[in-house]
Coordinates of C-alpha atoms in Angstrom, one line a residue:
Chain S
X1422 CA -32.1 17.8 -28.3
X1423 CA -28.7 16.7 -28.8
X1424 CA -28.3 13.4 -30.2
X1425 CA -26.8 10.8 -27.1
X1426 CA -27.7 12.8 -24.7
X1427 CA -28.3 10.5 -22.4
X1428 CA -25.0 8.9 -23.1
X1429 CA -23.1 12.1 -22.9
X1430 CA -24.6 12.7 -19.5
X1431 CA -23.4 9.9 -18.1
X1432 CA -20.4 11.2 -18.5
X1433 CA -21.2 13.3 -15.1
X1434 CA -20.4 10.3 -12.7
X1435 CA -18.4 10.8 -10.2
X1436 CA -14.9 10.4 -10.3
X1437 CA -15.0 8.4 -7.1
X1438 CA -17.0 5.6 -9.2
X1439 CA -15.0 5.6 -12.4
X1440 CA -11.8 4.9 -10.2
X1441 CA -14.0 2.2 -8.3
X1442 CA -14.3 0.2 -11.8
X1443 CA -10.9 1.0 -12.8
X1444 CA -9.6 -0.9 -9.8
X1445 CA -11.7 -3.8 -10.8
X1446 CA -9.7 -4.4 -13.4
X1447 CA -6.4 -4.0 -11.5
X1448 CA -7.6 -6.1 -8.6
X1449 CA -7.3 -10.3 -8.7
X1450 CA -9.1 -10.4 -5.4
X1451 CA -12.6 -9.6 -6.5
X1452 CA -12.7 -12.9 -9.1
X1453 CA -11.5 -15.0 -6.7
X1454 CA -14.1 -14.2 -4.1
X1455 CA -16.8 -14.3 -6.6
X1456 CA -15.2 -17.8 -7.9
X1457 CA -15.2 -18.7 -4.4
X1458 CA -19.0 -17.7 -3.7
X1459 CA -19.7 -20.0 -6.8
X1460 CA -17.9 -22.6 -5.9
X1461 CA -19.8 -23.0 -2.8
X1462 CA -23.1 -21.9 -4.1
X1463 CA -22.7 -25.2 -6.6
X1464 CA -21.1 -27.7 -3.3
X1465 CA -24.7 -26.0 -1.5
X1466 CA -26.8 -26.6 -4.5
X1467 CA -25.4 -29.8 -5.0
X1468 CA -26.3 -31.5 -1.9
X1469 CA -29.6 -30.2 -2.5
X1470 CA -29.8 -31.8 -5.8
X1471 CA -29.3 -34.9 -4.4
X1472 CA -32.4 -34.4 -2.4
X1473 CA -34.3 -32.5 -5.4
X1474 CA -38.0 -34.2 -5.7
X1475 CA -39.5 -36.7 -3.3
X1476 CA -37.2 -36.6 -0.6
X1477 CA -36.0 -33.2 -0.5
X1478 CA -39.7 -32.1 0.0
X1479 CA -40.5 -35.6 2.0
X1480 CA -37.6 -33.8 4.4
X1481 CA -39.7 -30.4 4.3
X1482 CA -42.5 -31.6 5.6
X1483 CA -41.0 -34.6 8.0
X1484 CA -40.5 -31.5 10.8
X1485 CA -43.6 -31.0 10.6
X1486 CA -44.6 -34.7 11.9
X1487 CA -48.1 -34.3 12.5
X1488 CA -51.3 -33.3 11.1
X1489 CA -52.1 -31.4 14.0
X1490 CA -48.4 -29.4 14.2
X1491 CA -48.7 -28.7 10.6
X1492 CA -52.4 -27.1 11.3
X1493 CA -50.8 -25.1 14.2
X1494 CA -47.9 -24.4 12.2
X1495 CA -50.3 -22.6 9.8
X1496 CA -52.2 -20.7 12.5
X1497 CA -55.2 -22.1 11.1
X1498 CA -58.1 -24.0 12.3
X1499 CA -59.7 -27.7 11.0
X1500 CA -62.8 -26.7 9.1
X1501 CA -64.8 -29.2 8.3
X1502 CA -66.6 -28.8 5.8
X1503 CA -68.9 -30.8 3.4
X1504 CA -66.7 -30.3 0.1
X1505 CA -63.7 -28.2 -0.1
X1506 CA -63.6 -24.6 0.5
X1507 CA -63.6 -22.4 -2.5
X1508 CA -60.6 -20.8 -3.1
X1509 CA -60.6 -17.3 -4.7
X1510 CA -58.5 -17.5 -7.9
X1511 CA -56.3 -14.6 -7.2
X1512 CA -54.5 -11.9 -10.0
X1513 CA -51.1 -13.5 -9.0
X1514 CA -48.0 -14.2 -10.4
X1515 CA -45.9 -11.7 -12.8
X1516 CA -45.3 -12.5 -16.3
X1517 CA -41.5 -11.4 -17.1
X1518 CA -41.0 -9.2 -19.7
X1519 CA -37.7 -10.4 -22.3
X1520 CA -34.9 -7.8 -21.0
X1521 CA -33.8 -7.7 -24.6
X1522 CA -35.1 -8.1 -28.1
X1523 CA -32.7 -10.8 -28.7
X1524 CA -33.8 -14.2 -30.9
X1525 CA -34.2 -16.8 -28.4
X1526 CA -31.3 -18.9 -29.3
X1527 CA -29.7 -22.3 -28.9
X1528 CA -28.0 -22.4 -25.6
X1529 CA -30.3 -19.6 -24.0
X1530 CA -32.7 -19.9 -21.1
X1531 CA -35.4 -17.6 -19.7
X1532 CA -37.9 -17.4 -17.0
X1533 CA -41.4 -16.5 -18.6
X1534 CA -43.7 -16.0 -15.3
X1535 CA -42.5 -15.8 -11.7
X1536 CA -45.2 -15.8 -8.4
X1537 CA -43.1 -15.6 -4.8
X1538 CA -43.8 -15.2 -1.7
X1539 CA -41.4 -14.6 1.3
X1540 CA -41.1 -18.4 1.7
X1541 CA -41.8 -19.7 -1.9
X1542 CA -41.6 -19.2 -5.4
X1543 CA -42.9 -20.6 -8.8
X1544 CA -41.4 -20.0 -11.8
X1545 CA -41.9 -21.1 -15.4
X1546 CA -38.8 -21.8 -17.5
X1547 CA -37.9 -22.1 -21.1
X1548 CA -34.8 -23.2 -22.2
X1549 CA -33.1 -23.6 -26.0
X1550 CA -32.5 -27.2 -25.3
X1551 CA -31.6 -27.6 -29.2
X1552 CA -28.1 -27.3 -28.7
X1553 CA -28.2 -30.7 -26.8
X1554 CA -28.3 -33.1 -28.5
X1555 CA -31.5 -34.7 -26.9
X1556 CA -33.0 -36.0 -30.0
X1557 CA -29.8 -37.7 -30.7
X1558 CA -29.6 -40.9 -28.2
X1559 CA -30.6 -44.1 -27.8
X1560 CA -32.9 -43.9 -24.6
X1561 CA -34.4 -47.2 -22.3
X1562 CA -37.8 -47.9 -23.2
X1563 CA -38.4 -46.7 -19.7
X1564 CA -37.4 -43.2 -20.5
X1565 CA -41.0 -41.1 -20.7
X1566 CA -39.5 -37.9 -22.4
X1567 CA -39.1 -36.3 -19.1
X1568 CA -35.9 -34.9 -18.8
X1569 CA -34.1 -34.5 -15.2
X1570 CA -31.5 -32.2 -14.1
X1571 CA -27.8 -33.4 -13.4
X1572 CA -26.9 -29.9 -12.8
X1573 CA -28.5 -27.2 -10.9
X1574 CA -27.8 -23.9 -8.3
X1575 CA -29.3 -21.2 -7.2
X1576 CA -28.0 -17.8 -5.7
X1577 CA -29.8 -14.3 -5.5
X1578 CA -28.9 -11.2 -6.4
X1579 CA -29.5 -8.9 -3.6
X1580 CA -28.4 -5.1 -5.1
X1581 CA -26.3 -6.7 -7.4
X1582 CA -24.2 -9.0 -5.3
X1583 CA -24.7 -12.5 -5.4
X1584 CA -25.3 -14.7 -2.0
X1585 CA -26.6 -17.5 -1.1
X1586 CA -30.0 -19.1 0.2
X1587 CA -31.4 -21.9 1.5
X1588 CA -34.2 -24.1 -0.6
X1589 CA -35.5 -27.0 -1.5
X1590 CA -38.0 -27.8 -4.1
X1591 CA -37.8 -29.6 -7.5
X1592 CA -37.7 -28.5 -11.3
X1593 CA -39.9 -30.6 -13.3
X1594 CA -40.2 -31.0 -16.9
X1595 CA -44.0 -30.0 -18.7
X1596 CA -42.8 -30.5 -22.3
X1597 CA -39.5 -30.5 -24.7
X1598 CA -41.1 -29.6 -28.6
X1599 CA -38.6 -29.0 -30.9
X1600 CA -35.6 -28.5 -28.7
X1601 CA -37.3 -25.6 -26.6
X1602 CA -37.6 -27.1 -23.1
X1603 CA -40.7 -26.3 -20.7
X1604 CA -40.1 -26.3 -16.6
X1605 CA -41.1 -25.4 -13.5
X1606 CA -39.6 -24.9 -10.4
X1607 CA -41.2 -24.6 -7.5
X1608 CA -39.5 -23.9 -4.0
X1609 CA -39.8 -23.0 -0.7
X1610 CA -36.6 -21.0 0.3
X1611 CA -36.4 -18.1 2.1
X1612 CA -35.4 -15.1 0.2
X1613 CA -32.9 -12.4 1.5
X1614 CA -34.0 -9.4 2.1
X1615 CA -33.7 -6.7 -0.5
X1616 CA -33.6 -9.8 -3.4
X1617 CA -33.9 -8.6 -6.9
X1618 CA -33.1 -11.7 -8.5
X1619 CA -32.7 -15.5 -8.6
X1620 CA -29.8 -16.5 -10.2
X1621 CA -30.4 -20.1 -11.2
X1622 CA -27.7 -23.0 -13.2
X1623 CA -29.5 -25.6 -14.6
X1624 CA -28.0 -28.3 -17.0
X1625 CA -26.8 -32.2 -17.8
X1626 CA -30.2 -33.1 -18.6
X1627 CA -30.5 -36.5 -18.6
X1628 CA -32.4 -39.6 -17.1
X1629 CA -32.6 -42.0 -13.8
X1630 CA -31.4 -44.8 -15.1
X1631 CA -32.8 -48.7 -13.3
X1632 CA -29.9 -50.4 -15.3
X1633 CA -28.2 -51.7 -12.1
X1634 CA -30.7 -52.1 -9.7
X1635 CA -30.9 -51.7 -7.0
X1636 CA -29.1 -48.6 -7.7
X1637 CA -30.1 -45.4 -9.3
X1638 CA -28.6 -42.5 -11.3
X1639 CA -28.2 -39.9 -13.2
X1640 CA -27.1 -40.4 -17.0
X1641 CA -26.6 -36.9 -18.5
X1642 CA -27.4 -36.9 -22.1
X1643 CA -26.1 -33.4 -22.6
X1644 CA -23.3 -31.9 -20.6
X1645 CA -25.1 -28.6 -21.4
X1646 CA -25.4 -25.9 -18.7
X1647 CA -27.9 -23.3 -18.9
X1648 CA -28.4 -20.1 -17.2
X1649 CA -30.8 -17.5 -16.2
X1650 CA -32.1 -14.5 -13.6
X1651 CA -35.5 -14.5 -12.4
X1652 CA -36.2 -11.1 -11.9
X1653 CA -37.9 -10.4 -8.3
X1654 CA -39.9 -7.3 -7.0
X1655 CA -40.5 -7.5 -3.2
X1656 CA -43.4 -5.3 -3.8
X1657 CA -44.9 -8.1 -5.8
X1658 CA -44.9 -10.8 -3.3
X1659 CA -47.5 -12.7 -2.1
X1660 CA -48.8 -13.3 1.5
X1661 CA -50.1 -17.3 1.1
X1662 CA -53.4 -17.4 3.1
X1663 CA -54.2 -21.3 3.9
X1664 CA -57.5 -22.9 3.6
X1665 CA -57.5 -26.0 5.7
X1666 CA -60.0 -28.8 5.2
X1667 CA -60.6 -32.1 6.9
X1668 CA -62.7 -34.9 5.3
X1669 CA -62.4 -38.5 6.0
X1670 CA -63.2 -41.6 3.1
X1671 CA -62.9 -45.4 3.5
X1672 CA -61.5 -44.5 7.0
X1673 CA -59.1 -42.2 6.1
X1674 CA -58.7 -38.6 7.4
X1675 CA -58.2 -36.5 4.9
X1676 CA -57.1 -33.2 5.3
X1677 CA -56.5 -30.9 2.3
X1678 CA -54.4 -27.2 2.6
X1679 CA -54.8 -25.5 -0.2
X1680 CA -52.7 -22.1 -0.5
X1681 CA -54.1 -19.1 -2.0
X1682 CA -51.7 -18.2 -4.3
X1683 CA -54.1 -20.4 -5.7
X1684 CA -51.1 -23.3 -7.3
X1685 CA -50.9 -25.1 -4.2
X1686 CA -52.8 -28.5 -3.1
X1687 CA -52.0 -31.1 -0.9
X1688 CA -54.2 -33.5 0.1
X1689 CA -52.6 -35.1 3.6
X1690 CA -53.5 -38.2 4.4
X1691 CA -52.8 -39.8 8.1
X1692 CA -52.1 -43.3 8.1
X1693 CA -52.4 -45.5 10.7
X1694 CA -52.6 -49.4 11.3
X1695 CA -56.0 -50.0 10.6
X1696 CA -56.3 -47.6 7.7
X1697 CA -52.7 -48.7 6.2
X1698 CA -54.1 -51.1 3.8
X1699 CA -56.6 -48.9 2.6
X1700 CA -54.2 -45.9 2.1
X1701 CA -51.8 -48.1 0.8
X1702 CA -54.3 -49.5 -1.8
X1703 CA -55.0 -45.7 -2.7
X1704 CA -52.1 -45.1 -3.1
X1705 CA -50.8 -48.0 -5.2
X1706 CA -53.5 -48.0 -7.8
X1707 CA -53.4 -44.0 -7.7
X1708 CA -57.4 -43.6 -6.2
X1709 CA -56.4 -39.9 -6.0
X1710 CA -57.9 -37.6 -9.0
X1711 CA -58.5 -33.9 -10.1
X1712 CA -60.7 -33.4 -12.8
X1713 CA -60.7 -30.5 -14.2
X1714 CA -63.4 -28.4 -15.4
X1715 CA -62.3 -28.7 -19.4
X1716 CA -63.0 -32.5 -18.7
X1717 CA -59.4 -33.5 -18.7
X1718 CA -58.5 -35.9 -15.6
X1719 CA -55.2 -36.6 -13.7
X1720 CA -55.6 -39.8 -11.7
X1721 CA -52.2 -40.7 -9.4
X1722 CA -50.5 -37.4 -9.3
X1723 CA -47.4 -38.8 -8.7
X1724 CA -45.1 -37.1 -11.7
X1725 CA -48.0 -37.4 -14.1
X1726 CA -47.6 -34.3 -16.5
X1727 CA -49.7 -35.7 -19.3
X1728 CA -52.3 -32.8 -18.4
X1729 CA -51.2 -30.0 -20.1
X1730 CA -52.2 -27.2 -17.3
X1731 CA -51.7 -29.5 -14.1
X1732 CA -48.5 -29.6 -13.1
X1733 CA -47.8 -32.6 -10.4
X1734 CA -45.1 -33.6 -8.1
X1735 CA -45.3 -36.4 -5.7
X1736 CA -44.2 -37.4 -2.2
X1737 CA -43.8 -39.7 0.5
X1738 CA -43.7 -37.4 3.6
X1739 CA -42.9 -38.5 7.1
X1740 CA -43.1 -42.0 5.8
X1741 CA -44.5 -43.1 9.0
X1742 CA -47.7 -41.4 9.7
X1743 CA -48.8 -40.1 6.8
X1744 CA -48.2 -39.5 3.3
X1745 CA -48.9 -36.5 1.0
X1746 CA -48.4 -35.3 -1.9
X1747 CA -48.3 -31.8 -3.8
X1748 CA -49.8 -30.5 -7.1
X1749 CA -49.1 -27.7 -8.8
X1750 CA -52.7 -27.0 -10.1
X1751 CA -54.7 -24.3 -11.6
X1752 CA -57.5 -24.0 -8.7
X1753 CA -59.8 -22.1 -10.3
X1754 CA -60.2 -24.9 -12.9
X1755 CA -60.8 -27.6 -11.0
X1756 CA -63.9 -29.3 -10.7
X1757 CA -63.3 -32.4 -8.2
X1758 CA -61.5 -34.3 -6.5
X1759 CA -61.5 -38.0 -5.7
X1760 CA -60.0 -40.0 -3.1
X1761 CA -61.2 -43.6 -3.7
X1762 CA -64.6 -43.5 -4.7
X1763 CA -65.2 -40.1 -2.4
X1764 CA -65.7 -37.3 -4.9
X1765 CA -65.4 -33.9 -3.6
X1766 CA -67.1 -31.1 -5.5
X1767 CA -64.6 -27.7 -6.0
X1768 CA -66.8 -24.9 -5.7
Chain Q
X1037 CA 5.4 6.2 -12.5
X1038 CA 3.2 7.1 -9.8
X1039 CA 0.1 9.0 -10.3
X1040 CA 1.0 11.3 -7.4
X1041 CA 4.5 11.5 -9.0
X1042 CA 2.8 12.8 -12.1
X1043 CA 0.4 14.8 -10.7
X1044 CA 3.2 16.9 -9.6
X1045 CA 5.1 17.2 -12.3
X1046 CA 2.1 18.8 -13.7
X1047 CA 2.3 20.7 -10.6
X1048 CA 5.6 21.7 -11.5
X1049 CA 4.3 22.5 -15.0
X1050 CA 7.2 19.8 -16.5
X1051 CA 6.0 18.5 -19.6
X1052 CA 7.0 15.2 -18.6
X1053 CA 3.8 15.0 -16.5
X1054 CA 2.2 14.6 -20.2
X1055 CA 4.7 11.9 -21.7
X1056 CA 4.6 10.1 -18.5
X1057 CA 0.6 10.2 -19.1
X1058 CA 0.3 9.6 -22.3
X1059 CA 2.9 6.3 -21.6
X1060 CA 0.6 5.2 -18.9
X1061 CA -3.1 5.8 -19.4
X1062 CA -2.8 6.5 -23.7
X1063 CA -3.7 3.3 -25.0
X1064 CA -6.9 3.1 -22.4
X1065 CA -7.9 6.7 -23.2
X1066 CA -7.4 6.3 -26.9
X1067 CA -9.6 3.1 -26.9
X1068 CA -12.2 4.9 -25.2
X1069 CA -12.5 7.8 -27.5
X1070 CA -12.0 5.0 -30.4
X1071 CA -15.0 3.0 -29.1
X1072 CA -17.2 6.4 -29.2
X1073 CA -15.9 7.9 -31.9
X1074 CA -15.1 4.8 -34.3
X1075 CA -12.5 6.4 -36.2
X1076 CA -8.9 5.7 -35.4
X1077 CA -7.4 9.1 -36.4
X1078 CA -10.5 10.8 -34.6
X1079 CA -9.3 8.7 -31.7
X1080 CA -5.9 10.0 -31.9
X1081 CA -6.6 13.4 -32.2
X1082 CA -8.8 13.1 -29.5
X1083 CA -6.6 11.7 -27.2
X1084 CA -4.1 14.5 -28.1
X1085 CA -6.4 16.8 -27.1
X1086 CA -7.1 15.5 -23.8
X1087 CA -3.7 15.2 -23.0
X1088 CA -4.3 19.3 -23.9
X1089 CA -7.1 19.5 -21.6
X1090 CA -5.4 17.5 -18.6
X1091 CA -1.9 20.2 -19.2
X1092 CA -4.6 23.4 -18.9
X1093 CA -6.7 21.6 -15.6
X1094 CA -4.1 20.8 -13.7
X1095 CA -3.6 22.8 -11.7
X1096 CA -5.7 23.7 -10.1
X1097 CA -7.6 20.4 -10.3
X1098 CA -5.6 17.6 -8.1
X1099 CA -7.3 15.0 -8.8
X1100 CA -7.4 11.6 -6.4
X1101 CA -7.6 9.6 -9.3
X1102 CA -6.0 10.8 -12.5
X1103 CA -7.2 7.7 -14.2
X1104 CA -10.8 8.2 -13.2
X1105 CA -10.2 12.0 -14.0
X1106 CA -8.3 11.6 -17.5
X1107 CA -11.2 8.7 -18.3
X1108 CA -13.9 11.2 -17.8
X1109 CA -11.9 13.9 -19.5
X1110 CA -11.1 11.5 -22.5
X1111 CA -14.9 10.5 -22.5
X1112 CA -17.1 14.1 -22.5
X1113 CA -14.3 15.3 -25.0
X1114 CA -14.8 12.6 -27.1
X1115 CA -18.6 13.1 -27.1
X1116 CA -17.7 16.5 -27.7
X1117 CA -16.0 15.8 -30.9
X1118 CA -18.8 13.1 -31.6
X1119 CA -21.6 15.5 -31.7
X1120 CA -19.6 17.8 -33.9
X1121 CA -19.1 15.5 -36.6
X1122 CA -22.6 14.6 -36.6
X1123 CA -23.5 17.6 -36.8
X1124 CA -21.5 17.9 -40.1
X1125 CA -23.1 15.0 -41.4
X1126 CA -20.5 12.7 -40.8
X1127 CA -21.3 9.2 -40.1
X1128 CA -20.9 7.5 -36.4
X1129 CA -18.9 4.5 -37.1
X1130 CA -18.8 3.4 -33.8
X1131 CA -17.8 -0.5 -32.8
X1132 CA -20.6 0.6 -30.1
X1133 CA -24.3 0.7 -30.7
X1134 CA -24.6 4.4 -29.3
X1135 CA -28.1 4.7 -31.1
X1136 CA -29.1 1.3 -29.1
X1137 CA -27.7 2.2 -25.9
X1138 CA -28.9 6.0 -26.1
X1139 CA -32.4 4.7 -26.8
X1140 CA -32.5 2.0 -24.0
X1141 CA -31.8 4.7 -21.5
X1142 CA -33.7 7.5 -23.5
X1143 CA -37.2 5.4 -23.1
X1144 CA -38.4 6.4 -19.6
X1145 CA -36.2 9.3 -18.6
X1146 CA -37.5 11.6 -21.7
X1147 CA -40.5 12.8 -19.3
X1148 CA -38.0 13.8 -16.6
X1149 CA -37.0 17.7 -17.2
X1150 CA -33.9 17.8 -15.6
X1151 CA -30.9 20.2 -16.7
X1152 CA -27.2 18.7 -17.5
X1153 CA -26.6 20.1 -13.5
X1154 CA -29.4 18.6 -12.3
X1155 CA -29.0 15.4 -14.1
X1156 CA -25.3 14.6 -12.8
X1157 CA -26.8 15.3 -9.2
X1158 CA -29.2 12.7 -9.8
X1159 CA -27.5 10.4 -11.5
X1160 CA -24.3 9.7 -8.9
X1161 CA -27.2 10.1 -6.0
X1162 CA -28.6 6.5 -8.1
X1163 CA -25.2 5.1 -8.4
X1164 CA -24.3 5.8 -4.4
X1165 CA -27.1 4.1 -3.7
X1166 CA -26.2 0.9 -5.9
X1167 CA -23.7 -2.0 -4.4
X1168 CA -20.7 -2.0 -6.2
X1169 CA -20.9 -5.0 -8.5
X1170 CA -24.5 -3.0 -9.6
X1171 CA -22.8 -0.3 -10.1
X1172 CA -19.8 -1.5 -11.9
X1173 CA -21.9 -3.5 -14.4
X1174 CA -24.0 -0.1 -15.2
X1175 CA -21.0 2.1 -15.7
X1176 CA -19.0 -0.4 -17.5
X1177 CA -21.8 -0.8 -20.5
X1178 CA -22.4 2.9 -19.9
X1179 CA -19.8 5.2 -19.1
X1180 CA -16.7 2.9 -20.8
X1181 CA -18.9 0.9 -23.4
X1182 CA -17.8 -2.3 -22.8
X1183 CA -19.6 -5.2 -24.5
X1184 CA -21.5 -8.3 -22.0
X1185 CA -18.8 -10.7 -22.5
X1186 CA -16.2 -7.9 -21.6
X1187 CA -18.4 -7.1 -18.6
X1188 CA -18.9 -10.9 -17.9
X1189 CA -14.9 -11.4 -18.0
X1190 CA -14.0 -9.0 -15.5
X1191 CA -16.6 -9.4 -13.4
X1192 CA -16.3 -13.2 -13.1
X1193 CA -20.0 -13.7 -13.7
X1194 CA -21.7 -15.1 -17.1
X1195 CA -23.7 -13.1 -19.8
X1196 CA -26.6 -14.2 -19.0
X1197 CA -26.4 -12.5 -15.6
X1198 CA -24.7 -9.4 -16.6
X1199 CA -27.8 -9.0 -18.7
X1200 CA -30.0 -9.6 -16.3
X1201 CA -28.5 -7.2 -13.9
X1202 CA -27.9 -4.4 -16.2
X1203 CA -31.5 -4.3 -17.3
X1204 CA -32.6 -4.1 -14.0
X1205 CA -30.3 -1.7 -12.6
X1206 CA -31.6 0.3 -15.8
X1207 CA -34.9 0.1 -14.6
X1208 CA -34.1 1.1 -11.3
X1209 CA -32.0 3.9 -12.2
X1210 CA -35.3 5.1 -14.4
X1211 CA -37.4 4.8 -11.7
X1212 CA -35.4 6.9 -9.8
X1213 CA -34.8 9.1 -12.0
X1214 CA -38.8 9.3 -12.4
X1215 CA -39.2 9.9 -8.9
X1216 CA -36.7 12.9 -8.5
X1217 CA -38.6 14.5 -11.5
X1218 CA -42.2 14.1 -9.8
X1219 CA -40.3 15.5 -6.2
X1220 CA -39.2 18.6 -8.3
X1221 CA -42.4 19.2 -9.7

């Protein structure tokens, strides 16, 4: 066989085409549309940002006001069971092949695992933070290593061309070892249809500074902007199936949805006057654990990533009847769940 | 000078149809056969002999695009003149890395048996059905050999997308081309 083949044959493409990317290089118009779709992909992204973590899911779930409207939402009906239903751990999620054989290099990000659904995604990131310059500042003692996001955007690539989509979801930090940054994001957007990729910016990592209280913000320790495609395949989506459960402790009803892409947990908790105080005290001395099967135990889920495999967010939603909170967890691993001194088996 | 303009002078078989080329589209033709062939004189003497090639076609050929058509004509003599110097055991020095890029698109579509015919057929059937900023990214790695950053400059996007998108238009196009080869089985 002749050697470049391949290569040569390409050589058969239509005239039509080659003109097509000739032009491209004669016309000013196509960069200034693309410039323009990025300019309002980052003014999109940006008010999101704002609202990335707590309140930006808090928001989410504040339309769906009710225990009862979010059950009805989900087509699903109030079991109530003794302990938690078990929740199949499920082959899920796609581990993403490197698209080159490239050295993972200072300045370069990549997702490593990606699971989606129609109205969600997870995905695990790694970024060459060691062009940063993380290690090289003088943090607050209140700093706990977890870097935050000054910077981030999202588009997808839907045959190639890049539009926008609605989302809201956060990016935290697992770990930062030797300049290679760990994340996850996790989302609900709804992705176009046809999407082959999520096109994601991600940068200024910093801190929340509590310098001037009562104000809040961002320091960015790095002006550093990293970027990345998550590589989607439709066929690959999931179709989340709910389990609903409802138990009630110390006067509490306690409702718990866990989604079978097997990640998803959120205990729901509806508060009202005469359980306030008792929620409240839950809350504030962080009464709600997993413990996992390996032993390890996560108690007040609220941003606590100091279990390796757990991966937590946490959330005030509605703010008025009830208040939640979401974990990124392994299901199949764990073992129980606590809510005061209720423990719930995981079967 | 217009490309119509030119076309007819060829037309008119006035040899300023191949100065007026040669003014217009030489230095993009001879850095295309420079990029494949990596040898400036090769370059030049290829270039030469497209301008040859584009006296003899036209007419008959009127092309739409004598760009597009003295690109491709540049590009499959080039190849041309590539294969015979391998053959002779001279070294590629190509600024491209044709053994890469041949063996990136080489791993999947091996088990398809399709003649040269055949394969052009399927081939621009795949690149009608990408969107054009797909499309462009493919052929500009592929059919011109232009680097990511080049890619990422014209196209207004970074590197890391270009990437991104080129591997998976690759993996589409072998798919596809996987596909045709089980249909003509």
């Amino acid at each position: 066989m002749k050697q470049y083949r391949y290569l040569d044959l390409i050589g058969k493409t239509d005239e039509r085409f080659i003109k097509e990317v000739l032009d491209i290089h004669d016309s000013e118009r196509r960069s200034i549309t693309m410039s323009k779709k990025r300019i309002v992909a980052v003014a999109v992204a940006a008010a999101l940002v704002l609202a990335l973590g707590v309140s930006a899911v808090a928001a989410y779930l504040r339309g769906l006001n009710t225990v009862e409207k979010y059950i009805s939402d989900r087509e699903e009906s109030i079991r109530l069971p003794e302990s938690f239903a078990t929740v199949a751990a499920q082959d899920i999620g796609t581990e993403i092949e490197p698209e080159d054989d490239e050295a993972f290099n200072p300045g370069d990000a990549r997702a490593t695992g990606v699971i989606v659904s129609r109205d969600s995604f997870y995905a695990t990131v790694e970024i060459n933070a060691s062009d940063a310059g993380l290690d090289d500042y003088d943090y607050p003692d209140y700093f706990d290593g977890k870097f935050q996001s000054g910077k981030f955007g999202m588009t997808a690539d839907v045959d190639g061309e890049e539009v926008l989509f609605g989302y809201t979801g956060n990016t935290p930090m697992v770990s930062c070892e030797d300049g290679i940054m760990t994340l996850v994001m996790h989302f609900s957007a709804y992705l176009p249809e046809g999407v082959d990729a999520i096109n994601v910016e991600i940068g200024e990592f910093g801190y929340t500074s509590y310098d001037n209280p009562p104000d809040k913000e961002h320091v960015a320790v790095s002006d550093k902007v990293y970027s990345f495609s998550i590589p989607v395949d439709e066929s690959d989506m999931v179709v989340p199936v709910n389990s609903v459960n409802e138990a009630e402790c110390d006067g509490v009803k306690f409702t718990a949805a866990v989604d079978s892409l097997g990640l998803h947990f959120y205990p729901q908790l509806e508060i009202s006057e005469e359980n306030n105080e008792t929620v409240r005290e839950i809350f504030d001395t962080n009464k709600i654990g997993i413990k996992m099967k390996d032993g390890t135990e996560m108690k007040g889920l609220f941003y606590d990533t100091s279990v390796p495999h757990v991966l937590a967010g946490g959330f005030m939603g509605a703010g008025e009847t009830y208040f939640s909170f979401e974990t990124l967890v392994d299901v199949e691993e764990i073992e129980s769940i606590s809510l005061g001194d209720a423990v719930f088996k995981f079967e | 000078m217009e490309d119509a303009k030119i076309v007819e002078l060829y037309f008119a078989r006035d040899e300023l149809a191949v100065s007026a080329t040669r003014e217009k589209y030489g230095r993009l033709l001879y850095s295309l056969a420079e990029r494949i062939l990596g040898e400036k004189q090769d370059a030049e003497e290829c270039l030469d002999d497209t301008l040859l090639a584009l006296w003899n076609a036209i007419p008959p050929e009127k092309p739409e695009s004598l760009k597009a058509y003295s690109c491709k004509t540049v590009r499959n003599l080039s190849f041309g003149r590539l294969s015979r110097n391998l053959a002779k055991k001279r070294a590629a020095n190509s600024g491209v890395p044709l053994d890469e890029l041949e063996a990136s698109l080489s791993d999947g579509l091996s088990q398809a048996r399709f003649s040269d015919a055949e394969f052009g057929i399927v081939l621009n059937s795949f690149l009608g059905k990408l969107r054009p900023t797909a499309r462009a990214v493919f052929l500009k790695r592929y059919f011109f050999f232009d680097t990511v950053p080049e890619i990422a400059r014209d196209l207004c996007m970074k590197d890391e997308r270009v990437k991104s998108l080129l591997f998976r238009t690759k993996k589409k196009f072998i798919g596809f081309i996987s596909e045709k080869g089980e249909d003509k089985q």
